[in-house]
XYZ file of C-alpha atoms in Angstrom:
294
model
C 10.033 -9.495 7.512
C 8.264 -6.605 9.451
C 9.129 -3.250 9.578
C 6.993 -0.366 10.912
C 7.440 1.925 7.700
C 6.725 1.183 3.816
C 9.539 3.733 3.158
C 11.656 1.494 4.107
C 10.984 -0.841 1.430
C 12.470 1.179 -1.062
C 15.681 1.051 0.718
C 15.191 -2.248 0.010
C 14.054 -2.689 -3.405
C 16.899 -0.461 -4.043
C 19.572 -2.663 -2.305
C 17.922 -5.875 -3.738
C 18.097 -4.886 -7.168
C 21.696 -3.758 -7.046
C 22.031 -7.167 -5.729
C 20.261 -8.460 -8.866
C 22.110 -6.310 -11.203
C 25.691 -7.650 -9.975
C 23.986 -11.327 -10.149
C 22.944 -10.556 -14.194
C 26.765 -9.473 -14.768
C 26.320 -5.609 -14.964
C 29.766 -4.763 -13.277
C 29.907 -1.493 -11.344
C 31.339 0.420 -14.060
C 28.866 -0.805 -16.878
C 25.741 0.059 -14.263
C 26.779 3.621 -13.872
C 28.379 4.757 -16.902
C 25.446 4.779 -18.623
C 26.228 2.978 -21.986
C 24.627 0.780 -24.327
C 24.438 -2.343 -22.901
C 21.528 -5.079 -21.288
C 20.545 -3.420 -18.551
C 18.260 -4.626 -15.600
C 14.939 -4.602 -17.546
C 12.736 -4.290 -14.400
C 8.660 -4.060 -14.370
C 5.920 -2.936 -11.432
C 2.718 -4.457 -11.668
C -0.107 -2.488 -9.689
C -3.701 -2.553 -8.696
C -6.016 -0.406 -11.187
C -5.022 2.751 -9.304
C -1.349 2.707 -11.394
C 2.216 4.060 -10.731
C 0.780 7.731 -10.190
C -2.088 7.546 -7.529
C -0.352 9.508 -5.113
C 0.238 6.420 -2.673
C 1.243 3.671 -2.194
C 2.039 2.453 -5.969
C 3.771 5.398 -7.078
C 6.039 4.619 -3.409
C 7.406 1.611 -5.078
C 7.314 3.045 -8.584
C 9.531 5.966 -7.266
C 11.839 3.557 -5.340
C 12.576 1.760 -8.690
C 13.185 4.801 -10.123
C 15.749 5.677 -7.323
C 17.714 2.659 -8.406
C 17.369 3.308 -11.975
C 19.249 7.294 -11.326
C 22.277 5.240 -9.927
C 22.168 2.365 -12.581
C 21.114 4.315 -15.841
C 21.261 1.331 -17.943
C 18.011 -0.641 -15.793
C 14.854 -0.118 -16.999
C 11.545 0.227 -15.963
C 7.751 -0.930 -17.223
C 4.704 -0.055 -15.365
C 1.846 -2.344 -16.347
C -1.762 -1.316 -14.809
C -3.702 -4.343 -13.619
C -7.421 -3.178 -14.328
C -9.462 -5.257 -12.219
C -7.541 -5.601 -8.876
C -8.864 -9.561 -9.124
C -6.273 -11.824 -7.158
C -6.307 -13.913 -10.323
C -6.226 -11.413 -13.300
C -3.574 -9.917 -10.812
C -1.198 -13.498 -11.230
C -1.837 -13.579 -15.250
C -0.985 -10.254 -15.871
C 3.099 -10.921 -14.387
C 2.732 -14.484 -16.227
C 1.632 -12.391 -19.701
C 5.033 -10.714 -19.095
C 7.185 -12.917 -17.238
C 9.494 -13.634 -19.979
C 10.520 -10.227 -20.719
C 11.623 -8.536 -17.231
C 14.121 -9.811 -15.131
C 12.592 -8.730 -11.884
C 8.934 -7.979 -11.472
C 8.025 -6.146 -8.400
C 4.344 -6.217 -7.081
C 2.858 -4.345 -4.406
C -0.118 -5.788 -2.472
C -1.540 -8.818 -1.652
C -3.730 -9.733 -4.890
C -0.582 -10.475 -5.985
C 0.400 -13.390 -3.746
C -0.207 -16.200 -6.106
C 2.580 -14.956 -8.016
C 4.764 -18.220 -5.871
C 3.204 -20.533 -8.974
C 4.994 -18.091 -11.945
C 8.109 -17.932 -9.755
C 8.334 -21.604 -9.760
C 8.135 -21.810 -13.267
C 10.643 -19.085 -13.832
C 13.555 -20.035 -11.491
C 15.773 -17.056 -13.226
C 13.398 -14.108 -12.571
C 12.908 -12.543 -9.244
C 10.098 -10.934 -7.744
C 9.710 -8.642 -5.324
C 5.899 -9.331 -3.035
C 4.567 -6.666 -1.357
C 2.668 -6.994 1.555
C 2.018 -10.602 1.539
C 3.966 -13.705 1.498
C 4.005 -16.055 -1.351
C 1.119 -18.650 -1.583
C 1.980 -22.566 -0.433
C 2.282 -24.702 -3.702
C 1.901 -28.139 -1.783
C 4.412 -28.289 0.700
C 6.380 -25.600 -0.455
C 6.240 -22.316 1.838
C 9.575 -20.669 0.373
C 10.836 -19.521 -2.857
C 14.197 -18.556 -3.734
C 13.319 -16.263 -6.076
C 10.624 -14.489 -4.486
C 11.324 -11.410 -2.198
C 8.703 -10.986 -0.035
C 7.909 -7.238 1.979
C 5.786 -6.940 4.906
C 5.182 -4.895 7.550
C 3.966 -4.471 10.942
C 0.401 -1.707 9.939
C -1.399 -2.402 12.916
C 1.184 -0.537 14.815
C 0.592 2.268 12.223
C -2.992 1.675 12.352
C -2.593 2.262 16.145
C -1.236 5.615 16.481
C -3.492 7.208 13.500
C -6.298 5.652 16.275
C -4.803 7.215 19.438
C -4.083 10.794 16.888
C -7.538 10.529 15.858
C -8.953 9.884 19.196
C -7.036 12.403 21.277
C -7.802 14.928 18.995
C -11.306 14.434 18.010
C -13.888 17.476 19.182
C -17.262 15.184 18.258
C -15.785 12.236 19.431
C -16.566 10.025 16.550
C -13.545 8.974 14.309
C -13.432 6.773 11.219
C -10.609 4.595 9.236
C -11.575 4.109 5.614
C -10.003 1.053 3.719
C -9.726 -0.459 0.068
C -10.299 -4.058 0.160
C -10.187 -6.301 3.265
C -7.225 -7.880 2.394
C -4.620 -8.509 5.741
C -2.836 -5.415 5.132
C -5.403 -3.708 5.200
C -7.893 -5.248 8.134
C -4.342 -4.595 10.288
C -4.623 -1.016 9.789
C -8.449 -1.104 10.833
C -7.698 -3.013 13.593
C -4.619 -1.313 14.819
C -6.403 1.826 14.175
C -9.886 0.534 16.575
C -7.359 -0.685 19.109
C -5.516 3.061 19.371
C -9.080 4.562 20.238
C -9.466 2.205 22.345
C -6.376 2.783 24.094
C -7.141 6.278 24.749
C -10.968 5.794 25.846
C -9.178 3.559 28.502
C -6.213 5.736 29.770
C -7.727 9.315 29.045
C -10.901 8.735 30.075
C -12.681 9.454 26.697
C -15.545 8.105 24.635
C -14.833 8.365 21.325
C -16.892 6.087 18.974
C -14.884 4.460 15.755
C -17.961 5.196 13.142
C -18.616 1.824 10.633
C -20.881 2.466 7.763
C -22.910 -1.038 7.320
C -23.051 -0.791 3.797
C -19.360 -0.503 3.695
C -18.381 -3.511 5.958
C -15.484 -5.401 4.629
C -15.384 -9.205 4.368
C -11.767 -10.641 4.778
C -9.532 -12.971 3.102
C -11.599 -16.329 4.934
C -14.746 -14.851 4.190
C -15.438 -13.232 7.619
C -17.255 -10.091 8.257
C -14.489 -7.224 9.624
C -16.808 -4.366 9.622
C -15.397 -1.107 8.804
C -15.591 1.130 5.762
C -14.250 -0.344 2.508
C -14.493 0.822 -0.389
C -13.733 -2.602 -2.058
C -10.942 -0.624 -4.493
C -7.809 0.467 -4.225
C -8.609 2.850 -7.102
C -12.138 4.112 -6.980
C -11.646 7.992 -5.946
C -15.386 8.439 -6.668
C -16.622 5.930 -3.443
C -14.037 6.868 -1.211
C -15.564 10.759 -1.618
C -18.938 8.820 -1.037
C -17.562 7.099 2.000
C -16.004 10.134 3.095
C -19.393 12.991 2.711
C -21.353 9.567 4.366
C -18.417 9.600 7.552
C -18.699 13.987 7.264
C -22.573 13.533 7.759
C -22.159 11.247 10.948
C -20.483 13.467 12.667
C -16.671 11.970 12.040
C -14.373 15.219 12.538
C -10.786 12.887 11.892
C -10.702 10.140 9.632
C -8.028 7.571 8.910
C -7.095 6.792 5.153
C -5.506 3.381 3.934
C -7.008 3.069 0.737
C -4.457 3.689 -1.886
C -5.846 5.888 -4.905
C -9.387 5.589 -3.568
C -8.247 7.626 -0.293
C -7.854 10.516 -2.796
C -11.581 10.618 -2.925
C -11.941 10.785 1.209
C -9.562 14.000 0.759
C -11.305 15.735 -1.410
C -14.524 15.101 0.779
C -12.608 16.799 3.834
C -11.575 19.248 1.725
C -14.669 20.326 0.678
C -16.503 20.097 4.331
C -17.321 22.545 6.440
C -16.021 22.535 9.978
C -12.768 21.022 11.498
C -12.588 17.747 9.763
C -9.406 16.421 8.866
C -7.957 13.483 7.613
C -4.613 11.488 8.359
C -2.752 9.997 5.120
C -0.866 6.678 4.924
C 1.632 4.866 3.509
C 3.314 8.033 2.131
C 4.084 11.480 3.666
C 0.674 13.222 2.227
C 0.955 16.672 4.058
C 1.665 18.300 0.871
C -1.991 17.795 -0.291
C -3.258 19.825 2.902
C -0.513 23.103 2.143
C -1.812 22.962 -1.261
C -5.531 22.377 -1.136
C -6.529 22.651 2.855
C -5.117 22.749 6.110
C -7.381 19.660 7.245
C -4.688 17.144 6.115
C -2.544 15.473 8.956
């Protein structure tokens, strides 16, 4: 399933559960009037970042909790994966499998998660930005809900924003790990400047840092800037002063909590640097702290 906007997926979490909460026997009248009762006991599993970094976690966090205003007997657990390892990721919604009726996980660490589906035919799950992993021959899972989404077209007009409005003509996109999602975004991003150095005329250079280049999923070399976390505030700001010092006046963000250290390098630089957000509408954090966010 593609779509060109993650806010959409909370329209659909939202319309998925409800679908899930008639399935479980919760009529109408039970799921809004606020009673004791069992309840949709529902639980979001993120990346080491958690439910509040700002992004894209505390997206899906607040579209559960959308759900959970209009069905007031549902519940909601947020459990904080430490490591961000694809593994750890998979035994941490095993560990609590048993006790949640729906598990939602956002990003692709989490697409082993087909193996505790099978083994739990009456939970659902809800995949974020990846599809299930095969188990043999098996490509589909009932019970697995799986959320993706087209970034490189995303990725592709940050690229043509960043290019056209560059003054140094050097622009960067900063990343958290290499996973797809992510190396779509870079290379949707690469492709917009590209796009614009083609029809306008321009020269604008996408900036990599070598000691930042991200390897993907198969093991191949991508390039870029990543940061290798999704919540590591402290090397995005690294990443970001590193960009500053090149010369990069507009940089792209798609690195969850760890983009939250690339703001607060652009907020702190001198000179017209600025920064466009993803995955959530971030222009609050330039009225508040600088007017460099886009």
């Amino acid at each position: 399933m593609k779509k060109s906007t993650k806010k959409i997926a909370m329209i659909l979490i939202v319309a998925l559960l409800t679908a899930v909460m008639a399935a479980c026997g919760n009529n109408e009248n039970e799921a809004n009037s606020g009673t004791d009762g069992d309840g949709l006991k529902i639980a979001i599993v993120t990346s080491p970042s958690g439910v509040d970094d700002g992004n894209f976690n505390e997206d899906n966090y607040n579209g559960i909790l959308n759900f959970i205003e209009n069905n007031p007997t549902a519940t909601v657990k947020a459990v904080r994966e430490e490591t961000g390892d694809p593994a750890a990721a998979v035994q941490a919604v095993a560990d609590i499998v048993a006790d949640y009726d729906v598990i939602v996980t956002p990003g692709f660490q989490f697409a082993g998660i087909s193996s505790v589906a099978l083994e739990n035919p009456d939970k659902l799950f809800i995949l974020i930005d990846s599809e299930p992993t095969p188990i043999g021959d098996q490509t589909e899972f009932d019970n697995v809900y799986s959320m993706m989404f087209a970034e490189q077209e995303g990725g592709f007009f940050a690229g043509m924003a960043a290019a056209l409005e560059t003054k140094s003509n050097k622009v960067a996109v900063v990343n958290g790990i290499a996973y797809p999602s992510n190396v779509n975004y870079q290379f949707g991003f690469e492709s917009g400047v590209e796009y614009v150095n083609n029809i306008f005329g321009k020269n604008v250079e996408v900036v990599e840092l070598s000691g930042y280049a991200g390897t993907d999923v198969t093991g191949a070399n991508v390039g870029g800037n990543y940061a290798g976390s999704f919540g590591d505030e402290a090397t995005g700001k690294v990443i970001g002063n590193a960009l500053i010092k090149r010369g990069v006046d507009q940089i792209f963000v798609a690195a969850g909590g760890t983009g939250n250290g690339v703001f607060t390098a652009v907020k702190e630089a001198k000179g017209d640097v600025k920064v466009i957000g993803c995955d959530v509408d971030q222009f609050d954090d330039g009225v508040n702290g600088s007017e460099n966010i886009v």
